XYZ file of C-alpha atoms in Angstrom:
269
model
C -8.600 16.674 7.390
C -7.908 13.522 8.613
C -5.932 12.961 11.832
C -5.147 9.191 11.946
C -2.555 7.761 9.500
C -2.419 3.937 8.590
C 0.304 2.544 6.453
C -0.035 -0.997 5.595
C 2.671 -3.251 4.262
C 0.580 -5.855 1.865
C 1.415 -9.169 0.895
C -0.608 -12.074 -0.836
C 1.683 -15.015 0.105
C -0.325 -17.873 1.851
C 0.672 -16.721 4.879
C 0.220 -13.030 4.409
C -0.491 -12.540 8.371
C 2.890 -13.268 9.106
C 3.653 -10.756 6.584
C 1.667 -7.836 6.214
C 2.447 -4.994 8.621
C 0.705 -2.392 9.807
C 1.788 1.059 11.260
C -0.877 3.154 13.423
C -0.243 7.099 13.747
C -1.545 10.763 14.205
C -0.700 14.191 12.326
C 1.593 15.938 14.685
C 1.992 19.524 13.386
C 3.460 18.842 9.908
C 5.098 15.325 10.624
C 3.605 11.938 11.604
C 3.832 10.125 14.930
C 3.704 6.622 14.821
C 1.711 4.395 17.686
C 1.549 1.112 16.943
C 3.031 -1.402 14.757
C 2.238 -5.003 14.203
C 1.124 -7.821 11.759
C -2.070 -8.083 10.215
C -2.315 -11.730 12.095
C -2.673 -9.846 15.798
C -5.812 -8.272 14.488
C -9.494 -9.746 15.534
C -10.355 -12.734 14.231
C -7.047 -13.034 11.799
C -4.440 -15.631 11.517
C -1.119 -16.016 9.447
C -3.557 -17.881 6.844
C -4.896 -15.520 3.914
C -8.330 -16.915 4.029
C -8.214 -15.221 7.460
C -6.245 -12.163 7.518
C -7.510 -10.519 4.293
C -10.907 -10.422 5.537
C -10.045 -9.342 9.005
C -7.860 -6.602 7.352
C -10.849 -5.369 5.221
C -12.789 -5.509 8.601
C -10.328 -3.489 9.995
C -10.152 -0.741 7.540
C -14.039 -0.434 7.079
C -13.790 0.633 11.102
C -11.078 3.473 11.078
C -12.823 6.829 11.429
C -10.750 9.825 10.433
C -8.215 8.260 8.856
C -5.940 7.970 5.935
C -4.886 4.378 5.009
C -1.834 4.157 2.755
C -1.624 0.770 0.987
C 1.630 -1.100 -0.235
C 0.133 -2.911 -3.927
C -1.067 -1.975 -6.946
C -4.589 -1.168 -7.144
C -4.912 -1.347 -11.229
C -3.479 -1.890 -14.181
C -2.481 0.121 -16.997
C -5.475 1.910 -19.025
C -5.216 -0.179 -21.851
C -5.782 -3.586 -20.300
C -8.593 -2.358 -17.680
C -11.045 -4.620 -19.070
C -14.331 -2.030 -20.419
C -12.455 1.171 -19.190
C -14.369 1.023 -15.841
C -11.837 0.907 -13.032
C -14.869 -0.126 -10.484
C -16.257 -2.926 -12.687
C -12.761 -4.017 -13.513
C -12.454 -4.408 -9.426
C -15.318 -5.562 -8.680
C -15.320 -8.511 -11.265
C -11.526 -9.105 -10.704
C -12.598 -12.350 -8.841
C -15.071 -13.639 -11.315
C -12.611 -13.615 -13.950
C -10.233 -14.936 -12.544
C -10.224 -18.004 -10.013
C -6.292 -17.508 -9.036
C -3.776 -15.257 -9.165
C -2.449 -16.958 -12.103
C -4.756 -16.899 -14.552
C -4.690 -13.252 -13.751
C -1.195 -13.164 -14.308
C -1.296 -15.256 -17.446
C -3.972 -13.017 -18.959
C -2.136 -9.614 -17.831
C 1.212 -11.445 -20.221
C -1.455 -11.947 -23.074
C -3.108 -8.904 -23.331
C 0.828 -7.306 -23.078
C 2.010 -9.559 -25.837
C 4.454 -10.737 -23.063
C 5.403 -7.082 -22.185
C 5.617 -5.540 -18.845
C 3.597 -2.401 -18.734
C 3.707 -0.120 -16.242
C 0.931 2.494 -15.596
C 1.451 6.352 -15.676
C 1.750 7.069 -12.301
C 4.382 3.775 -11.857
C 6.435 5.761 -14.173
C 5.921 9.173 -12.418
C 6.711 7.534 -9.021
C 9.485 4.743 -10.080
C 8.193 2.097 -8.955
C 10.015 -1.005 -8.937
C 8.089 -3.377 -10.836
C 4.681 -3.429 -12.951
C 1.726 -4.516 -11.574
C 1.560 -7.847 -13.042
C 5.497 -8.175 -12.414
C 6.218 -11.906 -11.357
C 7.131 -10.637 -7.554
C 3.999 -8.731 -7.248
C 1.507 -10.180 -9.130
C -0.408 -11.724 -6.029
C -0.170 -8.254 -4.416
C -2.137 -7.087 -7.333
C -4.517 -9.800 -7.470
C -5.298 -10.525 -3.872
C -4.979 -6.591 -2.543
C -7.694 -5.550 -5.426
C -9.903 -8.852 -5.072
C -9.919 -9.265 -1.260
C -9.137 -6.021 0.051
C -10.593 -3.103 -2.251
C -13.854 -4.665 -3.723
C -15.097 -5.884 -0.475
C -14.423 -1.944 0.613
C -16.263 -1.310 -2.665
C -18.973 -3.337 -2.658
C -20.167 -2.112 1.245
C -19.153 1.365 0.352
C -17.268 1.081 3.885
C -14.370 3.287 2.291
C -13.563 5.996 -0.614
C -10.747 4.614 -2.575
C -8.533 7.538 -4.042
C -8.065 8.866 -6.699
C -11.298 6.396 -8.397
C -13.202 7.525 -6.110
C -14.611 11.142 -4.259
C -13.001 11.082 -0.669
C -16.036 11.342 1.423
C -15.475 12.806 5.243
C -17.665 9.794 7.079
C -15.572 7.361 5.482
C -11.528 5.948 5.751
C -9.230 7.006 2.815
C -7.422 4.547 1.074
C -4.658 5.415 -1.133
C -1.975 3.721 -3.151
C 1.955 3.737 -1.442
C 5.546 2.457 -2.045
C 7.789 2.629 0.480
C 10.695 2.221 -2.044
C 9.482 5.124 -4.293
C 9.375 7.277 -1.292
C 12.760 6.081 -0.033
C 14.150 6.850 -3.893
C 12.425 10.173 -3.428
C 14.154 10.940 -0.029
C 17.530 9.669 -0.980
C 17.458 6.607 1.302
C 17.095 3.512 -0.526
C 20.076 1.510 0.584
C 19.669 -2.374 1.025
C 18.186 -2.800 4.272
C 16.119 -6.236 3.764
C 17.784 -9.177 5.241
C 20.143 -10.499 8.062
C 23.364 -9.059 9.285
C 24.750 -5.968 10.611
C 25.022 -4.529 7.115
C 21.020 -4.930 6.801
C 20.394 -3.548 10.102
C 22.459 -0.602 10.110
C 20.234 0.495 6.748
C 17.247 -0.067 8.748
C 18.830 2.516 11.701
C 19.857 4.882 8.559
C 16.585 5.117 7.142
C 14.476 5.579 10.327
C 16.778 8.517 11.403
C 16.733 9.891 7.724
C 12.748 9.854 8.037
C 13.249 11.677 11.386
C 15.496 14.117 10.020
C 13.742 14.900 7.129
C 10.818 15.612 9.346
C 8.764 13.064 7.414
C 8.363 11.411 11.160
C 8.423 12.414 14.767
C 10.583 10.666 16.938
C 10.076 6.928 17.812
C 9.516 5.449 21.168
C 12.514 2.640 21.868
C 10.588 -0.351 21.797
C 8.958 1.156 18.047
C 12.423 2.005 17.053
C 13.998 -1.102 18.078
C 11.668 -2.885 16.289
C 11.382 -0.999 12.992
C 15.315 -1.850 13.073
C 15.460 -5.305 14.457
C 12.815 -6.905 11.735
C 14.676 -8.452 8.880
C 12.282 -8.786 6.404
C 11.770 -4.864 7.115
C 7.897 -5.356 6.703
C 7.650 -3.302 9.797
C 9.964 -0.251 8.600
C 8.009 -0.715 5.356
C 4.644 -0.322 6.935
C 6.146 3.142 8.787
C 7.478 4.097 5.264
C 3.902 3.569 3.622
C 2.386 5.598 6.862
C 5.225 8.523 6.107
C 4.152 8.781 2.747
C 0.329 9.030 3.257
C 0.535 11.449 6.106
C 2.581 13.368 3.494
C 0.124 13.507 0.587
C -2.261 14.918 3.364
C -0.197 17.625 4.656
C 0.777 18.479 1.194
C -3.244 19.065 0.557
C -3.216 15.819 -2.086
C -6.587 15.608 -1.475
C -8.249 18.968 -1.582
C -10.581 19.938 -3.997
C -9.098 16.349 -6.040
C -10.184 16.357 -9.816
C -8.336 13.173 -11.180
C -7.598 13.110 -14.854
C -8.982 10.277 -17.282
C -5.776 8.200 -16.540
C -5.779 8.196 -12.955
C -9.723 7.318 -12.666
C -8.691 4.151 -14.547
C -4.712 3.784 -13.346
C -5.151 5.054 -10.228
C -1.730 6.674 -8.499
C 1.139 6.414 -6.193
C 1.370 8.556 -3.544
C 4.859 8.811 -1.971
């Protein structure tokens, strides 16, 4: 099993290493200790620029040994609008087809008739939004063309549930921190200034604790899981919760995904 636990926080704004966040931590007995938490723009050779920081994240990933990597956007679409059935071509040729993230979004509307379709497993885990929702839709597009093919095409990770976990390689599964707040009964509005914001924040780091989803934070982790307003940082110890979770709760042993998840994919939370 693995012992290192990675949630990340995504974001495909322009600026994503400003805001994605990323939470380092160990198994501890049945709970998860987190180390380290920072934006994607402090790792090597990354800057708050995309063009920079997705790469340097996919770098990143493809060097974790022993590790679980729990990732905050979608990572397909639903079944019926995979294009061929083949969730690996369908990644792989994500960027071919599409030159921006809004012809991808403007084909995802037209193949819907305009709908928003969620996938199975956004329905089993209540996900906010469909993949091709207007607030996520760059999530979608930039997580599966920048961050998961390049992992695909090198082989430099085993992408779950489309993929056999093998032990020589990171893990990287699908998270959302608000599903697994729903789930744990702590989904207040903590995103924002003001004391009401950051007393969530304080709520849902000692419900985590409590619920012995986490160990105990050191002060300068706690203080700032609390004290960053956009909560990318609590979000990024959320997605890390949740993947050390699935792991503990054996998620991952002897894994036969169905039809629908090979394609879909699912949400682990």
């Amino acid at each position: 099993m693995a012992e290192r636990v990675i949630g990340i926080d995504f974001s495909g704004a322009e600026k994503a290493g400003d805001a994605i966040w990323i939470a380092e931590g160990r198994i501890e007995g049945e709970r998860v200790r987190i180390e380290n938490c920072g934006p994607a723009a402090d790792l090597v050779g990354s800057s708050p620029e995309r063009a920079h920081c997705l790469p340097a994240l996919v770098a990143f990933i493809a060097a974790q040994r022993n590790a679980i990597i729990g990732c905050d956007f979608p990572f397909s679409l639903p079944e019926a609008m995979v294009h061929g059935g083949s969730w690996r071509a369908f990644a792989l040729g994500l960027g071919a087809r599409f030159s921006c993230a809004e012809d991808f979004l403007a084909d995802c509307r037209r193949r819907a008739n305009g709908r928003e379709i969620k996938r199975a497993c956004d329905r089993e885990s209540r996900v906010p939004f469909a993949a091709y929702n207007l607030r996520i839709y760059r999530q979608t597009y930039h997580g599966i063309r920048d961050v998961l093919a390049p992992l695909l095409r090198t082989g430099d990770a085993s992408v779950l549930p489309m993929e056999r976990p093998r032990s020589n390689r990171p893990w990287v599964i699908e998270t959302c921190p608000a599903s697994t707040l729903k789930h744990a009964g702590l989904y207040p509005s903590y995103k924002g200034r003001g004391d009401a914001a950051r007393a969530a924040r304080r709520q849902i780091v000692n419900g985590l604790i409590r619920r012995g989803l986490l160990a105990p934070f050191s002060r300068s982790l706690r203080r700032l899981a609390i004290e960053n307003r956009g909560g990318d940082a609590l979000d990024s110890i959320v997605a890390a919760a949740a993947t050390g979770r699935a792991l503990l709760a054996g998620a991952f042993t002897d894994m036969i995904p169905s039809r629908c998840e090979r394609v879909e994919g699912r949400v682990y939370f």
